[in-house]
mmCIF file of C-alpha atoms in Angstrom:
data_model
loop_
_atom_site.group_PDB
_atom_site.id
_atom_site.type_symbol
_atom_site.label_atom_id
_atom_site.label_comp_id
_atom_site.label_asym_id
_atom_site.label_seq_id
_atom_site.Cartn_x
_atom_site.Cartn_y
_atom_site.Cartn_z
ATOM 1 C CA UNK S 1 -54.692 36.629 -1.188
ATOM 2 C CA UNK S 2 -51.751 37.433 -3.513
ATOM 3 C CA UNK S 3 -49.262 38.013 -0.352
ATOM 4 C CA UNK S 4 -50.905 34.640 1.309
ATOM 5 C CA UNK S 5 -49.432 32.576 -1.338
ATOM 6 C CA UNK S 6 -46.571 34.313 -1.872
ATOM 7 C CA UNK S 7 -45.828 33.428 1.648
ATOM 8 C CA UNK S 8 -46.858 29.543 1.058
ATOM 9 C CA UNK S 9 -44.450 29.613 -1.655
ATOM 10 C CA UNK S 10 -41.225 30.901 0.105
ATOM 11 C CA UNK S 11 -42.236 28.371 3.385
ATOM 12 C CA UNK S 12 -42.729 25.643 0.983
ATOM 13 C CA UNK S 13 -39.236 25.928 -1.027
ATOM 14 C CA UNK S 14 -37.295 26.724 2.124
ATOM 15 C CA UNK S 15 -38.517 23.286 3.647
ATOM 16 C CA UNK S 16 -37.195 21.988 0.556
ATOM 17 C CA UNK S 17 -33.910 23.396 0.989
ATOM 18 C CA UNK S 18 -34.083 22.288 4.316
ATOM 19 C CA UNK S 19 -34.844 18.684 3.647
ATOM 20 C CA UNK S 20 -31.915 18.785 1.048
ATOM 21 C CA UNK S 21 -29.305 19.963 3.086
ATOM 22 C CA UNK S 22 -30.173 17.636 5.731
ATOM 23 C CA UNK S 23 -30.192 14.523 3.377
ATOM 24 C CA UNK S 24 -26.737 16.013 2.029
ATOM 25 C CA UNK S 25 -24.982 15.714 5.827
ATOM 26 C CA UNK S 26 -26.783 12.754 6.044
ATOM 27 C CA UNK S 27 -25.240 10.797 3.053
ATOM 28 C CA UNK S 28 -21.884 8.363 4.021
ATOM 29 C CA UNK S 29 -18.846 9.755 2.590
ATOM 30 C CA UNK S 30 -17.938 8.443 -0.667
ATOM 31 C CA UNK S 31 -15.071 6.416 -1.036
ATOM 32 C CA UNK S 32 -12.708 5.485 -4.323
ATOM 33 C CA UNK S 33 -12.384 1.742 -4.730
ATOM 34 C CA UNK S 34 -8.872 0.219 -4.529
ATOM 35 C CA UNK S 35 -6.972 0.136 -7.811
ATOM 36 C CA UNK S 36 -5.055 -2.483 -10.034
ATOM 37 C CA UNK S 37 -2.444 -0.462 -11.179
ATOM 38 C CA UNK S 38 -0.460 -3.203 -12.324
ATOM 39 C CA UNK S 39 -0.468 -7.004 -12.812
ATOM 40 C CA UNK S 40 1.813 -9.644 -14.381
ATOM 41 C CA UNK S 41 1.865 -13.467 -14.164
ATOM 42 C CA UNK S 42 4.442 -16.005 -15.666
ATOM 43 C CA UNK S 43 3.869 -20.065 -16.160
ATOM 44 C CA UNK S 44 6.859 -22.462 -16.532
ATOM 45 C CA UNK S 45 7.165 -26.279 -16.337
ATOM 46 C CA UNK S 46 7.576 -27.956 -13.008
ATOM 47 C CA UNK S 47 7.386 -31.334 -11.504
ATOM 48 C CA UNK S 48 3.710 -33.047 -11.919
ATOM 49 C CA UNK S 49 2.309 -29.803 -13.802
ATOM 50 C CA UNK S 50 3.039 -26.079 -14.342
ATOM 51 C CA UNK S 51 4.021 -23.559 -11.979
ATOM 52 C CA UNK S 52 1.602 -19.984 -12.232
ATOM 53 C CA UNK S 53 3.399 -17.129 -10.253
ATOM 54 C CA UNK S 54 1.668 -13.563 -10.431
ATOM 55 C CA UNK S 55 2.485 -10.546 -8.842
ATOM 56 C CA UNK S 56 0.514 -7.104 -8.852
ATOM 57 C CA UNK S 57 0.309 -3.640 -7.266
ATOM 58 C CA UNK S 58 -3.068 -2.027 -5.708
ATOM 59 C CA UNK S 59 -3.530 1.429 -4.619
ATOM 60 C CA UNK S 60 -5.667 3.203 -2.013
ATOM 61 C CA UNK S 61 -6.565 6.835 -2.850
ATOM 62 C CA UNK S 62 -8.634 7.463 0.186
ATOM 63 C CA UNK S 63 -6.140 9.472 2.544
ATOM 64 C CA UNK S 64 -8.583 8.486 5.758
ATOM 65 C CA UNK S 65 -9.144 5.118 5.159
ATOM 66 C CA UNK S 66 -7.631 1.405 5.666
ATOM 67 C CA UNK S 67 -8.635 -0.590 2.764
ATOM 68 C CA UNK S 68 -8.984 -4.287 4.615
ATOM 69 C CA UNK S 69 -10.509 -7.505 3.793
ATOM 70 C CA UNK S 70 -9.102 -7.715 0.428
ATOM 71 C CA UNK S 71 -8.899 -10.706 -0.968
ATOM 72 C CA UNK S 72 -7.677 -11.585 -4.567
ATOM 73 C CA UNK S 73 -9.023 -14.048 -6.928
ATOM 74 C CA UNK S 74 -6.246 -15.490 -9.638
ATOM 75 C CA UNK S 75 -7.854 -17.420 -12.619
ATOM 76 C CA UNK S 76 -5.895 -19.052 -15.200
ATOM 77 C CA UNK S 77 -7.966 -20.701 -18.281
ATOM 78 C CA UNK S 78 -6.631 -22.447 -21.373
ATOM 79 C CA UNK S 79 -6.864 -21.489 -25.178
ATOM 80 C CA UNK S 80 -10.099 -23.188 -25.366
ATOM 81 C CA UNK S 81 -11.858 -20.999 -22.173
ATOM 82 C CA UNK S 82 -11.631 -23.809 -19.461
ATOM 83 C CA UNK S 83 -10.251 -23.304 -15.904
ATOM 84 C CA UNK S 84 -7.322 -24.846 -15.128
ATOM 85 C CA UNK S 85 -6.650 -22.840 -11.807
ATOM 86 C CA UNK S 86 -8.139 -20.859 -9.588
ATOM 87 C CA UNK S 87 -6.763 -19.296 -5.786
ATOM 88 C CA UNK S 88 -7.999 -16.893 -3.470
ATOM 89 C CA UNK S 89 -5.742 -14.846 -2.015
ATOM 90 C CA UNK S 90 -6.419 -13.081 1.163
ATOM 91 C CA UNK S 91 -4.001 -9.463 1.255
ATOM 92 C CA UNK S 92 -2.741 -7.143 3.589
ATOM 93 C CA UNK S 93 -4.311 -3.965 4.829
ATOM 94 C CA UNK S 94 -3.638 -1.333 2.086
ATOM 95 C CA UNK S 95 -3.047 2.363 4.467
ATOM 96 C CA UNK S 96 -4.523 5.379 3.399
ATOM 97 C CA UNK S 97 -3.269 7.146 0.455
ATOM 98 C CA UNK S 98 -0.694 4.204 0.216
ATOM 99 C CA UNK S 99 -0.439 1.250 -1.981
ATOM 100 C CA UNK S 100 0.143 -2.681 -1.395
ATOM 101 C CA UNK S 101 2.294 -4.886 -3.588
ATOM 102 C CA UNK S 102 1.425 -8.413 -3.690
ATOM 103 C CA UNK S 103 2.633 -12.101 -5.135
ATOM 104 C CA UNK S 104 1.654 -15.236 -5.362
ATOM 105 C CA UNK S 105 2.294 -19.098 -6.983
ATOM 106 C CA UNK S 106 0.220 -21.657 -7.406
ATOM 107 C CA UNK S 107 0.326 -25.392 -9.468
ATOM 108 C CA UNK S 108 -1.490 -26.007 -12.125
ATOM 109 C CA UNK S 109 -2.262 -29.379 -13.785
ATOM 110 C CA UNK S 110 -2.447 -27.956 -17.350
ATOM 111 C CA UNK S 111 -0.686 -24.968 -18.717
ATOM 112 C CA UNK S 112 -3.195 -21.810 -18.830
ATOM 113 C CA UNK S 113 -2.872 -19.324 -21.626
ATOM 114 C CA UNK S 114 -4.276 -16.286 -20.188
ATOM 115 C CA UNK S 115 -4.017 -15.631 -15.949
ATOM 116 C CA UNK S 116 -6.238 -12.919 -14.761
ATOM 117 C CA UNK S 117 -6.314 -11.182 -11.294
ATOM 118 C CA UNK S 118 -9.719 -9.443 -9.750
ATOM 119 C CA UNK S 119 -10.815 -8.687 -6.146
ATOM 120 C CA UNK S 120 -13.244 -8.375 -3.880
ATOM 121 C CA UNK S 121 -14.228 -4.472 -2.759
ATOM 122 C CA UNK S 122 -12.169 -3.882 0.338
ATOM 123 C CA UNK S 123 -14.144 -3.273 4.151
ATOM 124 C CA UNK S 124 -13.104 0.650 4.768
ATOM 125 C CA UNK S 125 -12.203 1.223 8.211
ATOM 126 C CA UNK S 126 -11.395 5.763 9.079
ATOM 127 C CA UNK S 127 -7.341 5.843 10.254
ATOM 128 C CA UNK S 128 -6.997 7.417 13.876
ATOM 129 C CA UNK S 129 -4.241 9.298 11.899
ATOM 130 C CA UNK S 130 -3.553 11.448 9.025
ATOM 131 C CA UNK S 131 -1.243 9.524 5.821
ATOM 132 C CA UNK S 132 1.259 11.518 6.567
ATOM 133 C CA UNK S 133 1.754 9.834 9.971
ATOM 134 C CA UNK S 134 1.912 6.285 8.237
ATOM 135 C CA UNK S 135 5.793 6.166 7.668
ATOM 136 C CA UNK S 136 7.564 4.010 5.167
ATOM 137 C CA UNK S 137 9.948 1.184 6.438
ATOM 138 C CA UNK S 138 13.698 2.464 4.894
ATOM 139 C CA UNK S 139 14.810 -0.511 2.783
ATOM 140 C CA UNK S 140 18.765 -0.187 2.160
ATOM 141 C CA UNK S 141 21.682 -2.250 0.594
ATOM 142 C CA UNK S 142 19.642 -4.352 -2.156
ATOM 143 C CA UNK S 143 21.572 -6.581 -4.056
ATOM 144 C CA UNK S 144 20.123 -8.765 -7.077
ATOM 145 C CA UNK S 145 21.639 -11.336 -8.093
ATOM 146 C CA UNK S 146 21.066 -13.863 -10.794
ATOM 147 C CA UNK S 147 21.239 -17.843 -9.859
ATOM 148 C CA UNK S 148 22.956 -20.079 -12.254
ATOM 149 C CA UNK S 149 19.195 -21.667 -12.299
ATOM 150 C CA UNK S 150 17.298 -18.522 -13.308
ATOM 151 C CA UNK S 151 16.051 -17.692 -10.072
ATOM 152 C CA UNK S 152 17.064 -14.397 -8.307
ATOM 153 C CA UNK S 153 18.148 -14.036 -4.598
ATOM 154 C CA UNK S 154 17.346 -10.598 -3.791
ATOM 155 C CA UNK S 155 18.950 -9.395 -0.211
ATOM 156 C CA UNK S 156 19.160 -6.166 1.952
ATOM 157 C CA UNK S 157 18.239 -4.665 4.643
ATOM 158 C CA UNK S 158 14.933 -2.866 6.388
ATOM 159 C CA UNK S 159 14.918 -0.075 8.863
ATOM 160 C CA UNK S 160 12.002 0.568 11.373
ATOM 161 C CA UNK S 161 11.013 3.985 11.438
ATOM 162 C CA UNK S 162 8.786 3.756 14.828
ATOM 163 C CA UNK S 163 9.601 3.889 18.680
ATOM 164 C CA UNK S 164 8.340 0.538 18.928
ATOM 165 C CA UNK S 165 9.451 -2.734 17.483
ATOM 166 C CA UNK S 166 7.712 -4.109 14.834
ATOM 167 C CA UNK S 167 6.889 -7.777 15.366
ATOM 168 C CA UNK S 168 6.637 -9.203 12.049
ATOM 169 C CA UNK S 169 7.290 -7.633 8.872
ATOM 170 C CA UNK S 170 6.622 -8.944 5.178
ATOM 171 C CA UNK S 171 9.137 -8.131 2.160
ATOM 172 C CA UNK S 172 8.203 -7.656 -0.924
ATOM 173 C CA UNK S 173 10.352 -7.216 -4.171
ATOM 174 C CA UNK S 174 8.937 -6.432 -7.730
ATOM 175 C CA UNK S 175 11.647 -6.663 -10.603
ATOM 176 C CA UNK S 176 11.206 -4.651 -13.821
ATOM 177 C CA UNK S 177 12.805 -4.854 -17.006
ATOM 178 C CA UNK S 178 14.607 -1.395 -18.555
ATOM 179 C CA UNK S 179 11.318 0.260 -19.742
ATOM 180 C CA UNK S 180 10.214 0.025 -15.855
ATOM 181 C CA UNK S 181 7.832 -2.856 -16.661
ATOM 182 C CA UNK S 182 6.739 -5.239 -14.342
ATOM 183 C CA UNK S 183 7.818 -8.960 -14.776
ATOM 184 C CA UNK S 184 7.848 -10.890 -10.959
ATOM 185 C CA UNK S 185 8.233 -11.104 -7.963
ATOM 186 C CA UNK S 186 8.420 -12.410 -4.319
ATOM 187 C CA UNK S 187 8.279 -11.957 -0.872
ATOM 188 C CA UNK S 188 10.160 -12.805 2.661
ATOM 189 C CA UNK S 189 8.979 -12.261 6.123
ATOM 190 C CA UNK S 190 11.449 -10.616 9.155
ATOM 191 C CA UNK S 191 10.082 -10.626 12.849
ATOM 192 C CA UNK S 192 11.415 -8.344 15.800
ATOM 193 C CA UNK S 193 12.284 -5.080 13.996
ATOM 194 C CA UNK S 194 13.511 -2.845 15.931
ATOM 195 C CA UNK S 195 14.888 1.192 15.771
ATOM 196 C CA UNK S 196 18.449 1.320 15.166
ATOM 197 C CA UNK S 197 18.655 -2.239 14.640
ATOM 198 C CA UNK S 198 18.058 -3.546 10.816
ATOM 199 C CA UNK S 199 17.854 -6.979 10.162
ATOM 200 C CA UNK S 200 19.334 -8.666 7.308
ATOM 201 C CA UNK S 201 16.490 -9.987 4.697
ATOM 202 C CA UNK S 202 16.709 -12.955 2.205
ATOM 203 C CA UNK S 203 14.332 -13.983 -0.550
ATOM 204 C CA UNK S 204 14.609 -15.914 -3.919
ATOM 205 C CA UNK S 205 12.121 -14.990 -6.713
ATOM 206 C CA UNK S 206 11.395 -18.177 -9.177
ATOM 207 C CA UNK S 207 9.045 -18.976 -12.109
ATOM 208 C CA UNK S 208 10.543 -15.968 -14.551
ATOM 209 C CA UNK S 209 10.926 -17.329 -18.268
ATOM 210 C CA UNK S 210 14.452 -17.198 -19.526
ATOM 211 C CA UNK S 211 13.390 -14.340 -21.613
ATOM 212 C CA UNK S 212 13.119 -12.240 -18.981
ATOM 213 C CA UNK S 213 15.586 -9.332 -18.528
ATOM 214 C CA UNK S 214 15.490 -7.617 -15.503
ATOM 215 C CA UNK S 215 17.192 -4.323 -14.436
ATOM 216 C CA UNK S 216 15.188 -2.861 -11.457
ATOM 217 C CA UNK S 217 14.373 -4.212 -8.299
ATOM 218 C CA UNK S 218 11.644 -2.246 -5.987
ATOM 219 C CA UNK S 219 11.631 -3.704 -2.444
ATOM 220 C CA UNK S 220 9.128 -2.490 0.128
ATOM 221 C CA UNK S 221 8.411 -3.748 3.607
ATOM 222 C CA UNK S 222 5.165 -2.970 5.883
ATOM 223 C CA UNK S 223 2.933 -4.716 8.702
ATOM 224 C CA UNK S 224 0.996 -8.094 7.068
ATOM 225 C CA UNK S 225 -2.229 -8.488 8.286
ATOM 226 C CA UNK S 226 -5.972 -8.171 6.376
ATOM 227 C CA UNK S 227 -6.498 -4.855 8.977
ATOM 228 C CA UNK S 228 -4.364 -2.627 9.422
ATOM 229 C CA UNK S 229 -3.975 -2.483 13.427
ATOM 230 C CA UNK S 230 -0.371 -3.454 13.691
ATOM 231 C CA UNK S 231 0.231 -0.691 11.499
ATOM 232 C CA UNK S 232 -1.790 1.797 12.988
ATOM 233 C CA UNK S 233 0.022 0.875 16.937
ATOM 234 C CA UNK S 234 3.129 1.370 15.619
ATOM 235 C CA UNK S 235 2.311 4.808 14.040
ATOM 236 C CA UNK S 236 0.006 5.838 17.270
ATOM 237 C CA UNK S 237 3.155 4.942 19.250
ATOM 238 C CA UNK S 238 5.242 7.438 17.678
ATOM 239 C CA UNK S 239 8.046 8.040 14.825
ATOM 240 C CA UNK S 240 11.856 8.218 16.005
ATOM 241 C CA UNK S 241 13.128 11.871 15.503
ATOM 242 C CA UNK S 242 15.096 12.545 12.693
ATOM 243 C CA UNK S 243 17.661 14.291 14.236
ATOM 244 C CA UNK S 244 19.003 12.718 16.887
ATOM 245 C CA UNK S 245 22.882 14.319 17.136
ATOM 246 C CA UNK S 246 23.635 17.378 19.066
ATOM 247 C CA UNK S 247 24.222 20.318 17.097
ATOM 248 C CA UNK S 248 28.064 20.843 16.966
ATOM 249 C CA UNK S 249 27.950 25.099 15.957
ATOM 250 C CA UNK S 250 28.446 28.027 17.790
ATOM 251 C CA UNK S 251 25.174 29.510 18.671
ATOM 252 C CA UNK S 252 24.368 32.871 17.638
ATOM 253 C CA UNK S 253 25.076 35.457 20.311
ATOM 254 C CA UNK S 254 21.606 37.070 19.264
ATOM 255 C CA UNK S 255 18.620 35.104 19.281
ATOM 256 C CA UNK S 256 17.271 36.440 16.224
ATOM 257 C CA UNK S 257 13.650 34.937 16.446
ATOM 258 C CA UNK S 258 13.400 37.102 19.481
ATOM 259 C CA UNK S 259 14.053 40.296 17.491
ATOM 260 C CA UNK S 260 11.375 42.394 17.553
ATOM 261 C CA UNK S 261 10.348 43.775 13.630
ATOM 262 C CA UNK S 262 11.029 47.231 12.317
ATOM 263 C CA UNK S 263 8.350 49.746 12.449
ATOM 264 C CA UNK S 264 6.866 50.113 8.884
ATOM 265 C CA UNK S 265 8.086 53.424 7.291
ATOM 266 C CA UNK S 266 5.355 56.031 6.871
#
């Protein structure tokens, strides 16, 4: 009798640890939600009201995941609590174990005291490749330059690292004061980016108070697009090699990978 239940027992607690590995496999992998790592906004008097620009930064931790769909939601209220503007603000794809920046104006009738940014949780769609595959665009020769108006033309130039062209391509440049702080920004678009070829961008960031001191500009360039298939073609297409020159030395007279190792010493 005592061997009976023994044997009930050990059935019984191995069908539990059946049932819970099972309903382990079984559970969707679990994702981190996008990030606000930073956010700024800046309101200055225009014609018929007040111009609101904002710019932020999200990141995407998963390494195997497009974050897509996202859409922003800027809300500016007054002292009293009151809305005086609100914009949605569909984004770009943000690539796996990447990051997006983002920026925005709108026009406000009344001038808000307080501008928040949220956003909706983004649709997460597995990458056909790994991060690593998901090259930067080169950005090169930025110049910054201060307009006698108090807006900034930022210029330079952006490199496609890909075998195919890019079609259209969206600019974005954060500037930061001395402590690395974020205080604007804007963006430009390019079309027909191809290897070897960089085109010349322009863009003019306004809306900064005149208290503003800038001393860093960041400038990054991807695909635009709430999915991230544009991306994802170029990188399944292929990366241009880095080296591309014929090697110029002598070759060694002994292939030494060929060399066959030394017997270990007794």
């Amino acid at each position: 009798m005592i061997l009976r239940s023994r044997t009930v027992t050990v059935l019984a607690l191995g069908a539990i640890f059946l049932t819970g590995c099972s309903t382990e496999e079984q559970q969707p992998e679990q994702l981190k939600p996008l990030a606000l790592k930073e956010q700024v906004s800046n309101t200055v008097k225009a014609p018929g009201g007040y111009a609101v620009t904002w710019a932020g930064v999200l990141s995407n931790a998963n390494p195997w995941h497009f974050g897509e769909h996202v859409v922003a939601t800027i809300v500016g209220r007054d002292a009293g609590g009151a809305e005086v503007v609100r914009m949605d603000q569909p984004l770009d794809a943000i690539p796996p174990g990447g990051s997006l920046a983002f920026t925005g104006e709108a026009t406000a009738a009344e001038k808000p005291a307080k501008v928040t940014i949220e956003y909706r949780p983004a649709r997460w769609r597995p990458a056909a490749r790994i991060a690593s595959a998901f090259r930067t665009f080169p950005v090169s020769g930025v110049q910054t330059m201060r307009q006698k108006d108090g807006t900034y033309l930022i210029t330079g130039y952006v490199s496609n690292p890909y075998t195919l062209p890019a079609s259209s391509l969206v600019v974005n440049a954060l500037l930061r004061n001395s402590a690395g702080k974020l205080v604007g920004g804007g963006n430009a678009y390019i079309d027909d980016v191809k290897a070897g070829s960089p085109p010349r961008f322009i863009l003019t960031i306004e809306g900064l108070p005149a208290s503003a001191k800038v001393a860093e500009t960041e400038v990054t360039a991807r695909t635009w697009g709430s999915t991230g298939r544009p991306f994802e073609e170029l990188a399944l297409g292929g990366a241009v090699p880095v080296h591309t020159v014929k090697p110029t030395t002598v070759p060694f007279a002994v292939d030494r990978g060929n060399a066959a190792m030394p017997p270990d010493k007794q």
